[in-house]
Amino acid sequence: MRIAIVLRSFPPDIIGGMETQTKHMGTELHNADHDVTVFTKQYGNHDDSDVPYEVARVPHWQLTPFVSDFTFLMVALLTLLRRRNEFDVLQCMMIYPMGFLGYVVNKLAGLPYFAWIRGGDYYLMNDIWWKRWMMRRVLNDTLVLAQSEEIREDVTSDFSDIDCDIEVLGNAVSVPDETADGEGVLYVGRLAPKKGLEYLIKALDGLGTQLTIVGDGSERSQLEALAADTEGDITFEGEVPPDAVDKYYSSAAVFVLPSVEGEGMPNVVLEAMAWGLPVIATNSGGLPTVIEDDLNGYLVSMRDPKSLRERIETLIQNPKKRKQIGENARQYVRDNHSWDSLVSELEEIYVELLIDTGDLEE
């Protein structure tokens, strides 16, 4: 199968969950004998020699975020139209704006496409009328994947007047041979308002448990100032390369994701679980699909440092319970989020899409 994948950013420019997932997904699809090309924004000069497939860096005008996105979409549209005959299917890694790009390419050139709701792209944009208009075009036109049943239900409810074709397909991660055997609390991700790190810092005030924060972002200076005003042992590691994150997972005891807005199915949660770390996360987006309370982790309310603190204390002070929940978490990932499983499901989707569009006979 000849697969084009389109997304706005790609490592090493951004080391986010969707970007990292797409990079690994491309490799796994290539290893399964598919011809993969990733279309993404051009930043700087990257040779992308660390992946076994083509990464097509699309030029854009970096004047403002809006201008950057608009010019990227226009050039990407022209590029995909020019190369249309090189691909069997277009995989859009967000419903907005990538899904709408796929919609336009399909109408102009007939290239079958589908979009993937990753979580943040939907929850942060579905209240803006023109973005909803674009999402509606996609939802009413083709298959859309959601990272969890909760996200599927939210989208179906919000667009109840149309017959959406939405299937659930989450992320995949590799399960390491070893398991975590460390101390303290770990957070990995962007330092952004939606991640709710201020509540985690407050939860650890005076608790005597070390917190390691891996990542960078717009909130770093404010969070460092907040940490300095608390009685907490908090270390900010900054952004680290993806292949260096494992050492932090392996040396932690508990992983916490205190998000205050809807999440999709964060890679970091699955990665932490794959290492055998019990996860404490807020009850948002697709997280309840992954975490079963008191079995493979804990769910708490958003913006609730007291509940965070109680769950952290429970796990830190009870090594036996911590180990059991961590083992359950690791087994859950092995059973439900392996790369072999994800690639197999994607292959079925490609075939189904081509049959539906008449490009492949049953």
CSV table of C-alpha atoms in Angstrom, one decimal:
chain,number,residue,atom,x,y,z
A,1,MET,CA,0.0,0.0,0.0
A,2,ARG,CA,1.3,3.5,-0.9
A,3,ILE,CA,0.4,5.7,2.1
A,4,ALA,CA,0.7,9.5,2.4
A,5,ILE,CA,0.6,10.8,6.0
A,6,VAL,CA,0.1,14.6,6.6
A,7,LEU,CA,0.6,16.5,9.8
A,8,ARG,CA,1.8,20.0,10.7
A,9,SER,CA,4.9,19.2,12.7
A,10,PHE,CA,7.3,16.3,13.0
A,11,PRO,CA,10.4,15.5,15.1
A,12,PRO,CA,12.8,16.9,15.8
A,13,ASP,CA,11.0,20.2,15.5
A,14,ILE,CA,8.3,19.2,18.0
A,15,ILE,CA,8.6,16.2,20.3
A,16,GLY,CA,4.9,15.8,21.0
A,17,GLY,CA,2.7,12.7,21.4
A,18,MET,CA,1.2,12.9,18.0
A,19,GLU,CA,4.5,13.7,16.3
A,20,THR,CA,6.4,10.9,18.0
A,21,GLN,CA,3.6,8.5,17.4
A,22,THR,CA,3.5,9.3,13.7
A,23,LYS,CA,7.3,8.9,13.4
A,24,HIS,CA,7.2,5.4,14.9
A,25,MET,CA,4.0,4.5,13.0
A,26,GLY,CA,5.7,5.3,9.7
A,27,THR,CA,8.6,3.0,10.6
A,28,GLU,CA,6.2,0.2,11.6
A,29,LEU,CA,4.2,0.6,8.4
A,30,HIS,CA,7.4,0.6,6.4
A,31,ASN,CA,8.5,-2.6,8.2
A,32,ALA,CA,5.2,-4.2,7.2
A,33,ASP,CA,6.1,-3.5,3.5
A,34,HIS,CA,4.1,-0.4,2.9
A,35,ASP,CA,5.5,2.6,1.0
A,36,VAL,CA,5.2,5.6,3.4
A,37,THR,CA,5.6,9.3,2.8
A,38,VAL,CA,5.1,11.9,5.5
A,39,PHE,CA,4.2,15.5,4.6
A,40,THR,CA,5.0,18.1,7.2
A,41,LYS,CA,6.3,21.6,7.7
A,42,GLN,CA,9.8,22.5,6.9
A,43,TYR,CA,11.8,24.0,9.8
A,44,GLY,CA,15.6,24.4,9.4
A,45,ASN,CA,17.5,21.7,7.5
A,46,HIS,CA,16.7,18.1,8.5
A,47,ASP,CA,18.0,15.2,6.5
A,48,ASP,CA,15.5,12.8,8.3
A,49,SER,CA,18.0,10.0,7.7
A,50,ASP,CA,16.9,8.3,11.0
A,51,VAL,CA,13.7,7.0,9.4
A,52,PRO,CA,13.4,4.5,6.6
A,53,TYR,CA,10.8,6.4,4.6
A,54,GLU,CA,10.4,9.7,2.8
A,55,VAL,CA,9.7,12.8,4.9
A,56,ALA,CA,8.6,15.6,2.5
A,57,ARG,CA,9.3,18.9,4.2
A,58,VAL,CA,6.8,21.5,2.9
A,59,PRO,CA,7.9,25.2,2.8
A,60,HIS,CA,5.7,27.8,4.5
A,61,TRP,CA,5.9,31.5,5.5
A,62,GLN,CA,6.7,31.7,9.2
A,63,LEU,CA,5.3,35.3,9.8
A,64,THR,CA,2.6,34.3,12.3
A,65,PRO,CA,1.1,31.0,13.4
A,66,PHE,CA,-1.9,31.6,11.2
A,67,VAL,CA,0.1,32.6,8.1
A,68,SER,CA,2.4,29.6,8.8
A,69,ASP,CA,-0.5,27.2,8.8
A,70,PHE,CA,-2.3,28.8,5.9
A,71,THR,CA,0.8,28.8,3.6
A,72,PHE,CA,1.7,25.2,4.7
A,73,LEU,CA,-1.8,24.0,3.8
A,74,MET,CA,-1.7,25.8,0.4
A,75,VAL,CA,1.7,24.4,-0.6
A,76,ALA,CA,0.8,20.9,0.8
A,77,LEU,CA,-2.4,21.0,-1.2
A,78,LEU,CA,-0.5,21.7,-4.4
A,79,THR,CA,2.2,19.1,-3.6
A,80,LEU,CA,-0.4,16.4,-2.9
A,81,LEU,CA,-2.3,17.2,-6.1
A,82,ARG,CA,0.9,17.0,-8.1
A,83,ARG,CA,1.9,13.7,-6.5
A,84,ARG,CA,-1.6,12.2,-6.3
A,85,ASN,CA,-0.8,9.2,-8.5
A,86,GLU,CA,2.0,8.1,-6.1
A,87,PHE,CA,-0.4,7.2,-3.3
A,88,ASP,CA,-3.3,4.9,-2.6
A,89,VAL,CA,-4.6,6.6,0.5
A,90,LEU,CA,-4.1,9.8,2.5
A,91,GLN,CA,-3.9,9.6,6.3
A,92,CYS,CA,-4.6,13.0,8.0
A,93,MET,CA,-3.3,13.0,11.6
A,94,MET,CA,-5.7,15.6,12.8
A,95,ILE,CA,-9.3,16.3,11.9
A,96,TYR,CA,-8.5,20.1,11.8
A,97,PRO,CA,-6.9,21.4,9.7
A,98,MET,CA,-5.3,18.3,8.1
A,99,GLY,CA,-8.6,16.5,7.7
A,100,PHE,CA,-10.0,19.4,5.7
A,101,LEU,CA,-6.9,19.3,3.6
A,102,GLY,CA,-7.7,15.7,2.8
A,103,TYR,CA,-11.3,16.6,2.0
A,104,VAL,CA,-10.1,19.2,-0.6
A,105,VAL,CA,-7.6,16.8,-2.1
A,106,ASN,CA,-10.2,14.1,-2.4
A,107,LYS,CA,-12.7,16.4,-4.1
A,108,LEU,CA,-10.1,17.7,-6.5
A,109,ALA,CA,-8.1,14.6,-7.2
A,110,GLY,CA,-10.1,11.6,-5.9
A,111,LEU,CA,-7.5,10.4,-3.5
A,112,PRO,CA,-9.2,8.4,-0.7
A,113,TYR,CA,-8.5,9.8,2.8
A,114,PHE,CA,-9.4,9.5,6.4
A,115,ALA,CA,-8.7,11.7,9.5
A,116,TRP,CA,-7.7,10.9,13.0
A,117,ILE,CA,-9.0,12.9,16.0
A,118,ARG,CA,-6.1,13.0,18.4
A,119,GLY,CA,-7.9,14.8,21.3
A,120,GLY,CA,-6.5,18.3,21.5
A,121,ASP,CA,-7.3,19.1,17.9
A,122,TYR,CA,-11.0,18.5,18.7
A,123,TYR,CA,-11.5,19.7,22.3
A,124,LEU,CA,-9.6,23.0,21.7
A,125,MET,CA,-11.2,23.9,18.4
A,126,ASN,CA,-14.8,22.6,18.3
A,127,ASP,CA,-16.3,25.8,19.7
A,128,ILE,CA,-15.0,28.0,16.8
A,129,TRP,CA,-17.6,28.1,14.1
A,130,TRP,CA,-15.4,28.0,11.0
A,131,LYS,CA,-13.3,25.2,12.4
A,132,ARG,CA,-16.5,23.3,13.2
A,133,TRP,CA,-17.6,23.9,9.6
A,134,MET,CA,-14.4,22.3,8.4
A,135,MET,CA,-14.7,19.4,10.8
A,136,ARG,CA,-18.3,18.9,9.7
A,137,ARG,CA,-17.2,18.5,6.1
A,138,VAL,CA,-14.9,15.7,7.0
A,139,LEU,CA,-17.2,14.0,9.4
A,140,ASN,CA,-20.0,14.0,6.8
A,141,ASP,CA,-17.7,12.7,4.1
A,142,THR,CA,-15.3,9.9,5.2
A,143,LEU,CA,-14.1,7.6,7.9
A,144,VAL,CA,-12.8,9.4,11.1
A,145,LEU,CA,-10.8,7.6,13.8
A,146,ALA,CA,-11.0,8.6,17.4
A,147,GLN,CA,-8.4,7.7,20.1
A,148,SER,CA,-11.0,6.5,22.6
A,149,GLU,CA,-14.7,5.6,22.9
A,150,GLU,CA,-15.2,8.7,25.1
A,151,ILE,CA,-13.9,11.0,22.3
A,152,ARG,CA,-16.1,9.2,19.8
A,153,GLU,CA,-19.2,9.7,21.9
A,154,ASP,CA,-18.3,13.4,22.4
A,155,VAL,CA,-18.0,14.0,18.7
A,156,THR,CA,-21.1,12.0,17.8
A,157,SER,CA,-23.1,14.0,20.4
A,158,ASP,CA,-21.7,17.4,19.2
A,159,PHE,CA,-22.6,16.5,15.6
A,160,SER,CA,-25.8,14.6,16.3
A,161,ASP,CA,-27.5,15.9,13.1
A,162,ILE,CA,-25.1,14.0,10.8
A,163,ASP,CA,-24.3,10.3,10.5
A,164,CYS,CA,-20.7,10.2,11.5
A,165,ASP,CA,-18.6,7.2,10.6
A,166,ILE,CA,-16.2,7.1,13.5
A,167,GLU,CA,-14.1,4.1,14.6
A,168,VAL,CA,-11.9,3.9,17.7
A,169,LEU,CA,-8.2,3.3,17.3
A,170,GLY,CA,-5.7,4.4,20.0
A,171,ASN,CA,-2.0,4.7,20.1
A,172,ALA,CA,0.7,2.0,20.2
A,173,VAL,CA,4.0,1.9,22.1
A,174,SER,CA,6.9,-0.5,22.5
A,175,VAL,CA,7.1,-2.5,25.8
A,176,PRO,CA,10.7,-2.5,27.1
A,177,ASP,CA,12.3,-5.7,28.4
A,178,GLU,CA,12.9,-4.2,31.8
A,179,THR,CA,10.6,-2.5,34.3
A,180,ALA,CA,10.9,0.8,36.2
A,181,ASP,CA,12.6,0.5,39.6
A,182,GLY,CA,13.0,4.0,41.0
A,183,GLU,CA,11.7,6.6,43.3
A,184,GLY,CA,9.6,9.7,43.2
A,185,VAL,CA,7.0,11.2,40.8
A,186,LEU,CA,7.6,11.8,37.1
A,187,TYR,CA,5.9,14.1,34.6
A,188,VAL,CA,6.8,14.1,30.9
A,189,GLY,CA,5.3,16.5,28.5
A,190,ARG,CA,4.8,20.1,27.5
A,191,LEU,CA,4.8,22.8,30.1
A,192,ALA,CA,1.5,24.3,28.9
A,193,PRO,CA,-1.6,25.5,30.8
A,194,LYS,CA,-3.7,22.6,29.7
A,195,LYS,CA,-1.4,20.1,31.4
A,196,GLY,CA,-2.3,21.4,34.9
A,197,LEU,CA,1.2,21.2,36.4
A,198,GLU,CA,0.5,23.9,38.9
A,199,TYR,CA,-1.9,21.4,40.7
A,200,LEU,CA,0.7,18.7,40.8
A,201,ILE,CA,3.3,21.1,42.3
A,202,LYS,CA,0.8,22.2,44.9
A,203,ALA,CA,-0.1,18.6,45.6
A,204,LEU,CA,3.5,17.8,46.5
A,205,ASP,CA,4.0,20.8,48.7
A,206,GLY,CA,5.6,19.5,52.0
A,207,LEU,CA,5.0,15.8,51.0
A,208,GLY,CA,8.7,15.0,50.9
A,209,THR,CA,8.4,13.2,47.6
A,210,GLN,CA,10.7,14.1,44.7
A,211,LEU,CA,9.1,15.4,41.4
A,212,THR,CA,11.0,15.3,38.1
A,213,ILE,CA,9.5,17.3,35.3
A,214,VAL,CA,10.7,16.4,31.8
A,215,GLY,CA,9.8,18.9,29.1
A,216,ASP,CA,9.6,22.5,28.2
A,217,GLY,CA,7.1,25.1,27.2
A,218,SER,CA,5.5,28.5,27.7
A,219,GLU,CA,4.7,27.9,31.4
A,220,ARG,CA,8.2,27.0,32.6
A,221,SER,CA,9.2,30.2,34.3
A,222,GLN,CA,5.8,30.5,36.1
A,223,LEU,CA,6.0,26.9,37.2
A,224,GLU,CA,9.6,27.2,38.4
A,225,ALA,CA,8.6,30.3,40.4
A,226,LEU,CA,5.6,28.4,41.9
A,227,ALA,CA,7.9,25.4,42.8
A,228,ALA,CA,10.4,27.8,44.5
A,229,ASP,CA,7.5,29.0,46.8
A,230,THR,CA,6.7,25.5,48.0
A,231,GLU,CA,8.4,23.0,50.2
A,232,GLY,CA,8.9,20.5,47.4
A,233,ASP,CA,11.9,18.6,45.9
A,234,ILE,CA,11.2,19.6,42.3
A,235,THR,CA,13.6,19.3,39.4
A,236,PHE,CA,13.0,20.7,35.9
A,237,GLU,CA,15.0,18.7,33.4
A,238,GLY,CA,13.9,20.7,30.3
A,239,GLU,CA,13.3,19.1,26.9
A,240,VAL,CA,15.3,15.9,26.3
A,241,PRO,CA,15.6,13.8,23.1
A,242,PRO,CA,12.9,11.0,22.8
A,243,ASP,CA,15.6,8.3,23.1
A,244,ALA,CA,16.7,9.8,26.4
A,245,VAL,CA,13.3,9.8,28.1
A,246,ASP,CA,13.4,6.1,29.0
A,247,LYS,CA,16.0,6.7,31.7
A,248,TYR,CA,13.5,8.9,33.5
A,249,TYR,CA,10.7,6.3,33.2
A,250,SER,CA,13.0,3.6,34.5
A,251,SER,CA,14.1,5.6,37.5
A,252,ALA,CA,10.6,6.7,38.7
A,253,ALA,CA,8.0,5.1,41.0
A,254,VAL,CA,4.8,6.9,39.9
A,255,PHE,CA,3.8,8.8,36.8
A,256,VAL,CA,1.3,11.7,37.0
A,257,LEU,CA,-0.6,13.6,34.2
A,258,PRO,CA,-2.7,16.3,35.8
A,259,SER,CA,-4.3,17.7,32.6
A,260,VAL,CA,-7.1,20.2,33.0
A,261,GLU,CA,-8.4,19.9,29.4
A,262,GLY,CA,-9.5,17.0,27.3
A,263,GLU,CA,-6.7,14.6,26.3
A,264,GLY,CA,-6.7,12.0,23.5
A,265,MET,CA,-4.7,9.0,24.4
A,266,PRO,CA,-1.3,10.5,25.5
A,267,ASN,CA,1.8,8.5,24.4
A,268,VAL,CA,3.4,9.4,27.7
A,269,VAL,CA,0.8,7.5,29.7
A,270,LEU,CA,1.1,4.4,27.6
A,271,GLU,CA,4.9,4.6,27.7
A,272,ALA,CA,4.9,5.0,31.5
A,273,MET,CA,2.5,2.0,31.8
A,274,ALA,CA,4.7,0.0,29.5
A,275,TRP,CA,7.5,0.6,31.9
A,276,GLY,CA,5.4,-0.8,34.7
A,277,LEU,CA,4.7,2.6,36.3
A,278,PRO,CA,1.3,3.2,38.0
A,279,VAL,CA,-0.3,6.3,36.5
A,280,ILE,CA,-2.3,8.9,38.2
A,281,ALA,CA,-4.2,11.1,35.7
A,282,THR,CA,-7.2,13.3,35.5
A,283,ASN,CA,-10.6,12.1,34.3
A,284,SER,CA,-10.5,13.7,30.9
A,285,GLY,CA,-10.8,12.8,27.2
A,286,GLY,CA,-9.6,9.3,26.4
A,287,LEU,CA,-7.8,8.7,29.7
A,288,PRO,CA,-10.7,6.7,31.3
A,289,THR,CA,-10.4,4.3,28.4
A,290,VAL,CA,-6.8,3.5,29.4
A,291,ILE,CA,-6.9,3.7,33.2
A,292,GLU,CA,-9.1,1.5,35.3
A,293,ASP,CA,-9.2,3.1,38.7
A,294,ASP,CA,-7.4,1.1,41.4
A,295,LEU,CA,-6.5,-1.6,38.9
A,296,ASN,CA,-3.8,-0.2,36.6
A,297,GLY,CA,-3.7,3.4,37.9
A,298,TYR,CA,-5.9,6.1,39.4
A,299,LEU,CA,-8.2,8.8,38.0
A,300,VAL,CA,-8.8,12.0,39.8
A,301,SER,CA,-10.9,15.1,39.2
A,302,MET,CA,-9.3,18.0,37.3
A,303,ARG,CA,-7.8,20.9,39.3
A,304,ASP,CA,-7.9,18.9,42.5
A,305,PRO,CA,-4.4,18.9,44.2
A,306,LYS,CA,-5.9,17.3,47.3
A,307,SER,CA,-6.9,14.1,45.4
A,308,LEU,CA,-3.6,14.1,43.5
A,309,ARG,CA,-1.8,14.2,46.8
A,310,GLU,CA,-3.9,11.4,48.4
A,311,ARG,CA,-3.3,9.1,45.4
A,312,ILE,CA,0.5,9.9,45.3
A,313,GLU,CA,0.7,9.1,49.0
A,314,THR,CA,-1.1,5.9,48.6
A,315,LEU,CA,1.3,4.6,46.0
A,316,ILE,CA,4.5,6.0,47.5
A,317,GLN,CA,3.8,4.6,50.9
A,318,ASN,CA,2.6,1.2,49.7
A,319,PRO,CA,5.3,-0.5,47.6
A,320,LYS,CA,3.4,-3.7,47.3
A,321,LYS,CA,0.3,-2.0,45.9
A,322,ARG,CA,2.4,0.2,43.7
A,323,LYS,CA,4.1,-2.9,42.2
A,324,GLN,CA,0.8,-4.7,41.5
A,325,ILE,CA,-0.8,-1.7,39.8
A,326,GLY,CA,2.4,-1.2,37.8
A,327,GLU,CA,2.3,-4.8,36.6
A,328,ASN,CA,-1.3,-4.5,35.7
A,329,ALA,CA,-0.5,-1.4,33.7
A,330,ARG,CA,2.3,-3.1,31.8
A,331,GLN,CA,0.1,-6.0,30.9
A,332,TYR,CA,-2.7,-3.8,29.7
A,333,VAL,CA,-0.4,-2.1,27.3
A,334,ARG,CA,1.0,-5.4,26.1
A,335,ASP,CA,-2.5,-6.7,25.4
A,336,ASN,CA,-4.1,-3.6,23.9
A,337,HIS,CA,-1.5,-1.2,22.4
A,338,SER,CA,1.2,-3.2,20.6
A,339,TRP,CA,2.5,-2.0,17.3
A,340,ASP,CA,1.6,-5.3,15.6
A,341,SER,CA,-2.0,-4.7,16.6
A,342,LEU,CA,-2.1,-1.1,15.4
A,343,VAL,CA,-0.6,-1.8,12.0
A,344,SER,CA,-3.0,-4.8,11.5
A,345,GLU,CA,-6.0,-2.5,12.2
A,346,LEU,CA,-4.7,0.2,10.0
A,347,GLU,CA,-4.2,-2.2,7.1
A,348,GLU,CA,-7.9,-3.2,7.5
A,349,ILE,CA,-8.9,0.4,7.4
A,350,TYR,CA,-6.9,1.1,4.2
A,351,VAL,CA,-8.5,-1.8,2.4
A,352,GLU,CA,-12.0,-0.9,3.7
A,353,LEU,CA,-11.5,2.7,2.5
A,354,LEU,CA,-10.4,1.7,-0.9
A,355,ILE,CA,-13.3,-0.8,-1.3
A,356,ASP,CA,-15.8,1.9,-0.2
A,357,THR,CA,-14.4,4.4,-2.8
A,358,GLY,CA,-14.3,1.8,-5.5
A,359,ASP,CA,-10.5,1.8,-5.9
A,360,LEU,CA,-10.3,-1.9,-4.8
A,361,GLU,CA,-12.6,-4.8,-5.4
A,362,GLU,CA,-13.7,-7.0,-2.5
